[in-house]
Amino acid sequence: IETDSIVGKKLEYTDYDYAIEGTYIIDFIEAVVKYSDIDVNGIIDELIKKIEWFIKEYPDEIKWGGGIDRYNKQIERLKELKK
């Protein structure tokens, strides 16, 4: 797969048919929770950790990436999806 990233660089993946990035990952997790019995709680926990890590490690990017509220809303949305 070769695709344009939302940040303007080419992303290349091998051995995959599809790739999702950004907040589309949360949309996908939401669909999995809604339409299947697959346990995604571990994935949700890891996504929350990753967002919290990003907030801590890249505070300047948070400013131009929609502000801290955007990232806190993503965390809350993920927490609501846990079964």
PDB file of C-alpha atoms in Angstrom, residues 2-82:
ATOM      1  CA  GLU A   2       1.225   3.464  -0.788  1.00  0.00           C
ATOM      2  CA  THR A   3      -0.876   6.360   0.401  1.00  0.00           C
ATOM      3  CA  ASP A   4      -0.655  10.060   1.100  1.00  0.00           C
ATOM      4  CA  SER A   5      -0.558  10.850   4.784  1.00  0.00           C
ATOM      5  CA  ILE A   6      -2.640  13.611   6.288  1.00  0.00           C
ATOM      6  CA  VAL A   7       0.634  15.315   7.195  1.00  0.00           C
ATOM      7  CA  GLY A   8       1.775  15.375   3.571  1.00  0.00           C
ATOM      8  CA  LYS A   9       4.267  12.522   3.331  1.00  0.00           C
ATOM      9  CA  LYS A  10       4.006   9.209   1.540  1.00  0.00           C
ATOM     10  CA  LEU A  11       3.363   6.201   3.717  1.00  0.00           C
ATOM     11  CA  GLU A  12       4.333   2.762   2.496  1.00  0.00           C
ATOM     12  CA  TYR A  13       3.199  -0.492   4.029  1.00  0.00           C
ATOM     13  CA  THR A  14       4.031  -4.007   2.904  1.00  0.00           C
ATOM     14  CA  ASP A  15       2.003  -7.172   3.384  1.00  0.00           C
ATOM     15  CA  TYR A  16      -1.203  -5.260   4.125  1.00  0.00           C
ATOM     16  CA  ASP A  17      -4.303  -4.678   2.048  1.00  0.00           C
ATOM     17  CA  TYR A  18      -5.488  -1.624   4.010  1.00  0.00           C
ATOM     18  CA  ALA A  19      -4.090   0.947   6.406  1.00  0.00           C
ATOM     19  CA  ILE A  20      -5.878   3.462   8.620  1.00  0.00           C
ATOM     20  CA  GLU A  21      -4.368   6.377  10.491  1.00  0.00           C
ATOM     21  CA  GLY A  22      -5.272   9.250  12.744  1.00  0.00           C
ATOM     22  CA  THR A  23      -8.719   9.472  14.257  1.00  0.00           C
ATOM     23  CA  TYR A  24      -9.986   6.968  11.671  1.00  0.00           C
ATOM     24  CA  ILE A  25      -8.492   4.351  13.997  1.00  0.00           C
ATOM     25  CA  ILE A  26     -11.006   5.342  16.666  1.00  0.00           C
ATOM     26  CA  ASP A  27     -13.831   5.200  14.107  1.00  0.00           C
ATOM     27  CA  PHE A  28     -12.720   1.689  13.172  1.00  0.00           C
ATOM     28  CA  ILE A  29     -12.557   0.572  16.810  1.00  0.00           C
ATOM     29  CA  GLU A  30     -16.043   2.006  17.325  1.00  0.00           C
ATOM     30  CA  ALA A  31     -17.344  -0.074  14.398  1.00  0.00           C
ATOM     31  CA  VAL A  32     -15.680  -3.215  15.771  1.00  0.00           C
ATOM     32  CA  VAL A  33     -17.335  -2.662  19.156  1.00  0.00           C
ATOM     33  CA  LYS A  34     -20.720  -1.984  17.564  1.00  0.00           C
ATOM     34  CA  TYR A  35     -20.779  -4.762  14.973  1.00  0.00           C
ATOM     35  CA  SER A  36     -18.762  -7.621  16.486  1.00  0.00           C
ATOM     36  CA  ASP A  37     -17.999  -9.500  19.654  1.00  0.00           C
ATOM     37  CA  ILE A  38     -14.235  -8.975  19.321  1.00  0.00           C
ATOM     38  CA  ASP A  39     -12.607  -7.852  22.570  1.00  0.00           C
ATOM     39  CA  VAL A  40     -10.740  -4.643  21.748  1.00  0.00           C
ATOM     40  CA  ASN A  41     -10.203  -3.439  25.324  1.00  0.00           C
ATOM     41  CA  GLY A  42      -6.448  -4.111  25.119  1.00  0.00           C
ATOM     42  CA  ILE A  43      -6.215  -2.118  21.891  1.00  0.00           C
ATOM     43  CA  ILE A  44      -8.203   0.725  23.457  1.00  0.00           C
ATOM     44  CA  ASP A  45      -5.864   0.757  26.464  1.00  0.00           C
ATOM     45  CA  GLU A  46      -2.821   0.965  24.182  1.00  0.00           C
ATOM     46  CA  LEU A  47      -4.360   3.765  22.111  1.00  0.00           C
ATOM     47  CA  ILE A  48      -5.085   5.755  25.277  1.00  0.00           C
ATOM     48  CA  LYS A  49      -1.481   5.247  26.423  1.00  0.00           C
ATOM     49  CA  LYS A  50      -0.214   6.384  23.017  1.00  0.00           C
ATOM     50  CA  ILE A  51      -2.334   9.547  23.061  1.00  0.00           C
ATOM     51  CA  GLU A  52      -1.212  10.347  26.612  1.00  0.00           C
ATOM     52  CA  TRP A  53       2.421   9.753  25.582  1.00  0.00           C
ATOM     53  CA  PHE A  54       1.994  12.034  22.550  1.00  0.00           C
ATOM     54  CA  ILE A  55       0.539  14.805  24.722  1.00  0.00           C
ATOM     55  CA  LYS A  56       3.482  14.563  27.111  1.00  0.00           C
ATOM     56  CA  GLU A  57       6.266  14.211  24.534  1.00  0.00           C
ATOM     57  CA  TYR A  58       5.028  16.611  21.839  1.00  0.00           C
ATOM     58  CA  PRO A  59       3.295  19.571  23.485  1.00  0.00           C
ATOM     59  CA  ASP A  60       4.055  21.916  20.561  1.00  0.00           C
ATOM     60  CA  GLU A  61       2.364  19.589  18.074  1.00  0.00           C
ATOM     61  CA  ILE A  62      -0.677  19.503  20.346  1.00  0.00           C
ATOM     62  CA  LYS A  63      -1.079  23.248  19.823  1.00  0.00           C
ATOM     63  CA  TRP A  64      -1.334  23.034  16.026  1.00  0.00           C
ATOM     64  CA  GLY A  65      -3.052  19.647  16.085  1.00  0.00           C
ATOM     65  CA  GLY A  66      -6.335  20.923  17.456  1.00  0.00           C
ATOM     66  CA  GLY A  67      -5.373  21.718  21.027  1.00  0.00           C
ATOM     67  CA  ILE A  68      -5.409  19.621  24.165  1.00  0.00           C
ATOM     68  CA  ASP A  69      -9.223  19.425  24.187  1.00  0.00           C
ATOM     69  CA  ARG A  70      -9.157  17.456  20.932  1.00  0.00           C
ATOM     70  CA  TYR A  71      -6.853  14.829  22.413  1.00  0.00           C
ATOM     71  CA  ASN A  72      -8.772  14.636  25.688  1.00  0.00           C
ATOM     72  CA  LYS A  73     -11.978  14.067  23.702  1.00  0.00           C
ATOM     73  CA  GLN A  74     -10.301  11.204  21.858  1.00  0.00           C
ATOM     74  CA  ILE A  75      -9.330   9.623  25.185  1.00  0.00           C
ATOM     75  CA  GLU A  76     -12.866  10.015  26.539  1.00  0.00           C
ATOM     76  CA  ARG A  77     -14.354   8.572  23.357  1.00  0.00           C
ATOM     77  CA  LEU A  78     -12.082   5.534  23.663  1.00  0.00           C
ATOM     78  CA  LYS A  79     -12.962   5.058  27.335  1.00  0.00           C
ATOM     79  CA  GLU A  80     -16.664   5.043  26.429  1.00  0.00           C
ATOM     80  CA  LEU A  81     -16.041   2.202  23.965  1.00  0.00           C
ATOM     81  CA  LYS A  82     -14.648  -0.156  26.584  1.00  0.00           C
TER      82      LYS A  82
END
